[in-house]
């Protein structure tokens, strides 16, 4: 269409066009993803000075040198292309041998899929199986990844509360009573984030036996499986289950070897399940970071003293923060057995989110409110002790007098 003509000059003048402002047409399932309670406070803390972070669930200890060297050597050798979709063959063999020896479980390479961290592994497991009419049992509190992923694909979440007065242990009888005709799967995070609870063998075996009998899937998040402070006998699903037909065991190098940013995790399951997940994995991240996979081989095949040394440091910090929480007015704590988190309660009527926000603004200490992890723990705070004991002392030198002034 020609531009309109000005009657006085006979010249054409440009037409004024109005365009609608289009908004992104997000999938409605995106509404199942909440704003992270962790990220909200961390973002605020980033605008402040002199903040002590007891918030982020990330190791602060350095990655062992032989692992870094393997990563650099892989880069220098030109190992920057794709691996096989299931993972670097050398890493699959190392994982097979490592888990086979640790848990006396016969595995093959076809039982393992290497992923971009444990997060992708859990994403694949849940999003490939969650669907309308399928119910997933999840502990409350729990890591904030699980419930949104289940709901995004139409699944239903059924929470099983754990309680500070019981050290946040999971009651297997309560879990079994929660199972019904629509129960499809159970998420078992052991050791637990955010509570640091480590479930004993009797609990894990009882739950797995019932799940096997009922045909319920078990997705076991075991990323903290080496962060054990009181008992070296870890009850992995790999040595508590008869077979892998209804089991997906998920872990990574992130916590054990302080390799969080290298993004290498894995799923161990039946060969049939891994075959299906490989096809899905090809259309998500395709492959995990190649030089990081070579670093993972070095981690598994190298001297494990570095892991023992790191666990000793975290144990010292655990003991420190338990003592500091006991000295803090209004905080009701317990002794976490693993991971690097403490999850004390405030009085029942107190809003942990409000306390965390005011504590950050008025003391400069950043912790995470309990409602970031569930519906039954709104009066709790999560403290990460992935920071030196000196910083823990400094943080609680601020928290203790501040809490003493509160009137809850």
XYZ file of C-alpha atoms in Angstrom:
408
model
C 0.000 0.000 0.000
C 1.401 3.433 -0.984
C 2.145 6.067 1.642
C -0.526 8.859 1.918
C 0.097 12.142 -0.005
C 0.321 15.566 1.700
C -2.363 17.748 -0.008
C -0.368 20.984 0.422
C 3.025 19.854 -0.900
C 2.027 16.898 -3.044
C 4.749 14.851 -1.308
C 4.133 11.512 0.232
C 4.594 11.193 3.976
C 5.506 8.016 5.851
C 2.682 6.090 7.462
C 2.698 5.753 11.209
C 2.589 2.111 12.194
C 1.554 0.790 15.574
C 2.837 -2.581 16.690
C 1.470 -4.722 19.467
C 3.872 -5.622 22.203
C 3.928 -9.393 22.190
C 4.584 -11.310 25.378
C 6.372 -14.643 25.440
C 3.857 -17.466 25.297
C 5.298 -19.638 28.044
C 4.157 -23.183 28.536
C 1.653 -23.125 31.445
C 3.770 -25.814 33.093
C 6.348 -23.102 33.812
C 4.055 -21.915 36.598
C 5.076 -25.025 38.527
C 8.578 -23.567 38.949
C 8.718 -21.294 42.007
C 11.132 -18.442 42.529
C 14.044 -20.011 44.389
C 14.121 -18.989 48.031
C 17.874 -19.490 47.933
C 18.413 -17.316 44.885
C 16.155 -14.553 46.196
C 18.290 -13.997 49.291
C 21.606 -14.547 47.509
C 20.673 -11.922 44.923
C 19.883 -9.469 47.703
C 23.134 -10.301 49.477
C 25.027 -9.524 46.249
C 24.017 -5.865 46.634
C 25.382 -5.682 50.189
C 28.842 -5.416 51.696
C 30.475 -7.663 54.301
C 28.051 -10.582 53.936
C 28.851 -13.995 55.426
C 27.241 -16.697 53.307
C 25.852 -19.743 55.087
C 23.490 -20.218 52.181
C 24.974 -21.880 49.116
C 25.212 -25.664 48.895
C 28.575 -25.735 47.190
C 31.924 -27.090 48.426
C 34.436 -24.391 49.291
C 37.433 -26.719 49.451
C 39.759 -26.793 46.422
C 39.439 -29.473 43.776
C 42.301 -31.982 44.263
C 45.301 -31.194 42.053
C 45.432 -34.538 40.234
C 41.842 -33.963 39.051
C 42.645 -30.461 37.779
C 45.749 -31.825 36.042
C 43.667 -34.479 34.269
C 41.247 -31.797 33.064
C 44.062 -29.618 31.717
C 45.797 -32.610 30.133
C 42.567 -33.505 28.329
C 42.309 -29.959 26.974
C 45.934 -29.963 25.846
C 45.405 -33.327 24.161
C 42.551 -31.876 22.124
C 39.799 -33.779 23.931
C 37.185 -31.091 23.247
C 34.737 -32.950 21.002
C 31.689 -35.063 21.776
C 31.955 -38.365 23.611
C 29.555 -41.267 23.133
C 26.052 -40.273 24.226
C 26.232 -42.649 27.207
C 29.506 -41.106 28.315
C 33.247 -41.408 27.906
C 34.005 -45.167 27.728
C 36.861 -44.821 30.224
C 34.524 -43.108 32.693
C 31.808 -45.727 32.271
C 34.378 -48.432 33.073
C 35.685 -46.480 36.080
C 32.155 -45.978 37.458
C 31.293 -49.637 36.866
C 34.393 -50.812 38.725
C 34.113 -48.234 41.517
C 30.485 -48.960 42.375
C 30.910 -52.671 41.824
C 33.687 -52.761 44.407
C 32.107 -50.324 46.868
C 28.702 -51.981 46.999
C 29.470 -55.512 45.818
C 27.047 -54.976 42.933
C 27.711 -56.493 39.514
C 27.296 -53.746 36.917
C 28.027 -53.304 33.242
C 28.670 -50.158 31.240
C 25.122 -50.466 29.953
C 23.821 -49.841 33.483
C 25.263 -46.310 33.501
C 24.481 -43.003 31.788
C 26.801 -40.009 32.270
C 24.932 -36.687 32.493
C 25.600 -32.966 32.908
C 25.584 -33.131 36.671
C 23.125 -34.884 38.964
C 20.588 -32.176 38.135
C 20.250 -33.378 34.555
C 20.122 -36.968 35.774
C 17.200 -36.193 38.074
C 15.525 -34.093 35.367
C 15.694 -37.003 32.925
C 14.397 -39.521 35.458
C 11.459 -37.432 36.639
C 10.369 -35.690 33.435
C 10.550 -38.932 31.455
C 8.149 -40.681 33.835
C 5.971 -38.112 35.601
C 2.480 -37.841 34.099
C -1.108 -37.035 35.114
C -2.443 -39.619 37.539
C 1.021 -40.592 38.791
C 1.829 -39.758 42.391
C 5.366 -39.237 43.717
C 6.221 -39.487 47.415
C 8.706 -36.801 48.497
C 10.034 -35.929 51.937
C 9.202 -32.526 53.396
C 11.601 -30.747 53.604
C 13.380 -31.802 50.440
C 15.722 -30.430 47.817
C 13.766 -27.837 45.859
C 14.289 -29.514 42.449
C 11.965 -32.503 42.831
C 8.425 -31.179 43.314
C 8.491 -28.591 40.468
C 9.774 -31.185 37.983
C 7.030 -33.610 38.982
C 4.319 -30.971 38.687
C 5.610 -29.571 35.370
C 4.677 -32.813 33.653
C 1.339 -33.275 35.399
C 2.424 -35.537 38.230
C 1.197 -35.220 41.804
C 3.430 -34.722 44.843
C 2.614 -36.346 48.169
C 4.797 -35.016 50.982
C 5.978 -37.035 53.971
C 7.032 -34.611 56.743
C 10.189 -35.262 58.743
C 10.684 -33.572 62.097
C 13.573 -31.901 63.887
C 12.718 -33.637 67.167
C 13.421 -36.943 65.386
C 16.596 -35.602 63.731
C 14.577 -35.482 60.493
C 14.754 -39.251 60.162
C 12.340 -40.885 57.736
C 9.788 -43.213 59.350
C 9.449 -46.209 56.995
C 6.035 -47.118 58.405
C 4.773 -43.619 57.651
C 6.122 -43.905 54.107
C 4.405 -47.246 53.578
C 1.099 -45.929 54.910
C 1.314 -43.101 52.373
C 1.531 -45.524 49.461
C -1.646 -46.047 47.473
C -2.960 -47.192 44.127
C -1.728 -44.048 42.369
C 1.757 -44.064 43.914
C 4.193 -44.341 41.035
C 7.544 -43.395 42.538
C 9.409 -42.323 45.649
C 12.257 -39.783 45.764
C 14.880 -40.826 48.308
C 17.558 -38.196 49.005
C 20.157 -39.747 51.295
C 22.087 -38.020 52.902
C 19.424 -35.378 52.813
C 19.510 -31.792 51.647
C 18.510 -29.613 53.549
C 18.478 -31.575 56.813
C 21.746 -33.519 56.677
C 19.872 -36.628 57.870
C 21.443 -39.976 56.969
C 18.942 -42.822 56.785
C 20.051 -46.131 58.356
C 20.132 -49.405 56.480
C 16.996 -50.708 58.196
C 14.984 -47.719 56.917
C 16.260 -47.958 53.354
C 15.832 -51.723 53.130
C 12.278 -51.616 54.504
C 11.221 -48.927 52.030
C 12.909 -50.615 49.066
C 11.339 -53.985 49.877
C 7.860 -52.460 49.951
C 8.473 -50.500 46.739
C 9.677 -53.630 44.950
C 6.591 -55.539 46.140
C 4.224 -52.811 44.928
C 6.112 -52.012 41.715
C 6.914 -48.458 42.843
C 9.908 -46.724 41.272
C 12.666 -45.371 43.522
C 14.759 -42.400 42.401
C 17.679 -42.168 44.823
C 19.606 -38.897 44.964
C 22.906 -39.890 46.598
C 25.145 -36.938 45.722
C 26.289 -36.628 49.362
C 27.042 -40.338 49.744
C 30.621 -39.695 50.936
C 29.714 -36.840 53.294
C 29.221 -39.131 56.304
C 30.386 -38.023 59.734
C 29.389 -40.753 62.163
C 29.107 -44.027 60.230
C 30.993 -45.224 57.154
C 28.390 -47.893 56.355
C 26.277 -45.989 53.865
C 22.975 -47.647 52.908
C 22.936 -47.022 49.169
C 20.044 -48.341 47.128
C 22.703 -50.192 45.148
C 23.473 -52.512 48.040
C 20.021 -52.533 49.641
C 17.971 -53.647 46.623
C 17.686 -57.095 45.082
C 17.869 -55.781 41.518
C 17.760 -52.533 39.558
C 14.412 -53.019 37.820
C 12.688 -50.233 39.798
C 15.796 -48.308 40.899
C 17.543 -45.225 39.537
C 20.589 -44.247 41.581
C 21.799 -40.707 40.867
C 25.039 -39.063 41.912
C 27.849 -36.802 40.723
C 31.396 -35.626 41.357
C 30.209 -32.214 42.575
C 30.285 -32.687 46.348
C 32.654 -35.624 46.870
C 35.546 -34.184 44.858
C 34.614 -30.477 44.936
C 33.867 -30.478 41.192
C 30.513 -28.649 41.208
C 31.277 -26.439 38.203
C 32.615 -29.247 36.037
C 29.079 -30.667 35.685
C 29.455 -34.443 35.544
C 26.869 -36.756 37.077
C 25.322 -40.119 36.294
C 22.361 -42.467 36.564
C 22.757 -46.143 37.451
C 19.761 -48.323 36.631
C 18.619 -51.350 34.669
C 19.911 -51.661 31.116
C 16.395 -51.124 29.757
C 15.948 -47.881 31.713
C 19.364 -46.579 30.668
C 18.603 -47.351 27.032
C 15.460 -45.178 27.202
C 17.176 -42.386 29.126
C 20.034 -42.302 26.602
C 17.569 -41.487 23.850
C 16.094 -38.656 25.938
C 19.565 -37.430 26.977
C 20.495 -37.054 23.286
C 17.793 -34.404 22.928
C 18.656 -32.463 26.098
C 22.392 -31.951 26.641
C 23.615 -34.631 24.183
C 26.796 -35.323 26.189
C 28.460 -34.171 29.380
C 31.550 -31.948 29.398
C 34.289 -34.017 27.726
C 37.472 -32.862 29.537
C 35.529 -32.948 32.820
C 34.775 -36.619 32.170
C 38.512 -37.289 31.907
C 38.889 -35.453 35.222
C 36.238 -37.790 36.636
C 38.269 -40.829 35.599
C 41.225 -39.398 37.519
C 38.999 -38.761 40.528
C 37.772 -42.354 40.702
C 41.084 -44.033 39.877
C 43.270 -41.777 42.020
C 44.154 -41.808 45.702
C 40.977 -41.381 47.786
C 42.788 -39.783 50.720
C 41.676 -36.385 49.409
C 38.053 -37.384 50.039
C 38.799 -38.547 53.576
C 40.638 -35.310 54.310
C 37.714 -33.202 53.069
C 35.203 -35.214 55.103
C 37.345 -34.693 58.233
C 37.204 -30.934 57.657
C 33.425 -30.970 57.175
C 33.029 -33.096 60.312
C 34.922 -30.489 62.345
C 32.671 -27.789 60.920
C 29.565 -29.865 61.657
C 30.582 -30.170 65.290
C 31.306 -26.442 65.413
C 27.954 -25.316 63.998
C 25.996 -27.752 66.188
C 27.644 -26.160 69.234
C 26.981 -22.629 67.930
C 23.318 -23.366 67.235
C 22.951 -24.735 70.759
C 24.212 -21.375 72.049
C 21.762 -19.372 69.931
C 18.501 -18.196 71.514
C 15.317 -19.507 69.864
C 17.151 -22.027 67.624
C 16.371 -25.692 68.259
C 18.977 -27.898 66.622
C 20.101 -31.492 66.288
C 23.210 -33.274 64.977
C 23.142 -33.834 61.194
C 24.905 -37.017 60.151
C 25.918 -36.024 56.632
C 26.033 -33.472 53.807
C 27.061 -29.966 54.958
C 23.803 -28.513 56.260
C 22.174 -27.787 59.594
C 18.420 -27.163 59.640
C 17.401 -25.868 63.079
C 13.872 -24.841 64.004
C 12.651 -21.525 65.327
C 9.610 -21.484 67.657
C 6.533 -22.967 65.883
C 4.754 -19.654 65.258
C 7.799 -17.838 63.803
C 8.111 -17.142 60.068
C 11.564 -18.327 59.037
C 11.437 -16.353 55.801
C 10.937 -13.097 57.714
C 13.735 -13.979 60.136
C 16.163 -14.845 57.312
C 15.417 -11.585 55.526
C 15.811 -9.410 58.614
C 18.903 -11.318 59.717
C 20.535 -10.659 56.355
C 19.684 -6.951 56.432
C 20.626 -6.379 60.077
C 23.590 -8.744 60.609
C 24.916 -9.454 57.132
C 24.593 -13.234 57.563
C 22.816 -15.033 54.739
C 20.897 -18.225 55.545
C 18.025 -19.887 53.679
C 14.458 -19.995 55.065
C 12.839 -23.375 55.503
C 9.924 -22.629 53.188
C 12.348 -22.894 50.253
C 12.353 -26.647 50.889
C 8.801 -27.560 51.832
C 5.453 -26.744 53.361
C 5.905 -28.133 56.872
C 9.128 -26.324 57.755
C 8.285 -22.632 57.474
C 9.798 -22.004 60.926
C 13.218 -23.431 60.015
C 16.491 -22.035 58.673
C 19.132 -23.852 56.634
C 22.762 -23.084 57.414
C 25.440 -24.420 55.078
C 28.699 -25.142 56.872
C 30.672 -25.228 53.648
C 32.815 -22.428 55.040
C 35.786 -22.370 57.445
C 35.232 -22.642 61.194
C 36.575 -19.113 61.636
C 33.802 -17.758 59.409
C 31.219 -19.824 61.285
C 32.403 -18.239 64.541
C 32.251 -14.790 62.962
C 28.746 -15.426 61.606
C 27.360 -16.560 64.954
C 29.122 -13.718 66.766
C 26.615 -11.623 64.825
C 23.627 -13.993 64.983
C 23.627 -14.845 68.709
C 23.295 -11.279 70.095
C 20.845 -10.388 67.328
C 18.629 -13.356 68.129
C 18.795 -12.533 71.835
C 17.140 -9.204 71.076
C 14.209 -10.739 69.201
C 10.824 -11.072 70.834
C 9.134 -14.064 69.253
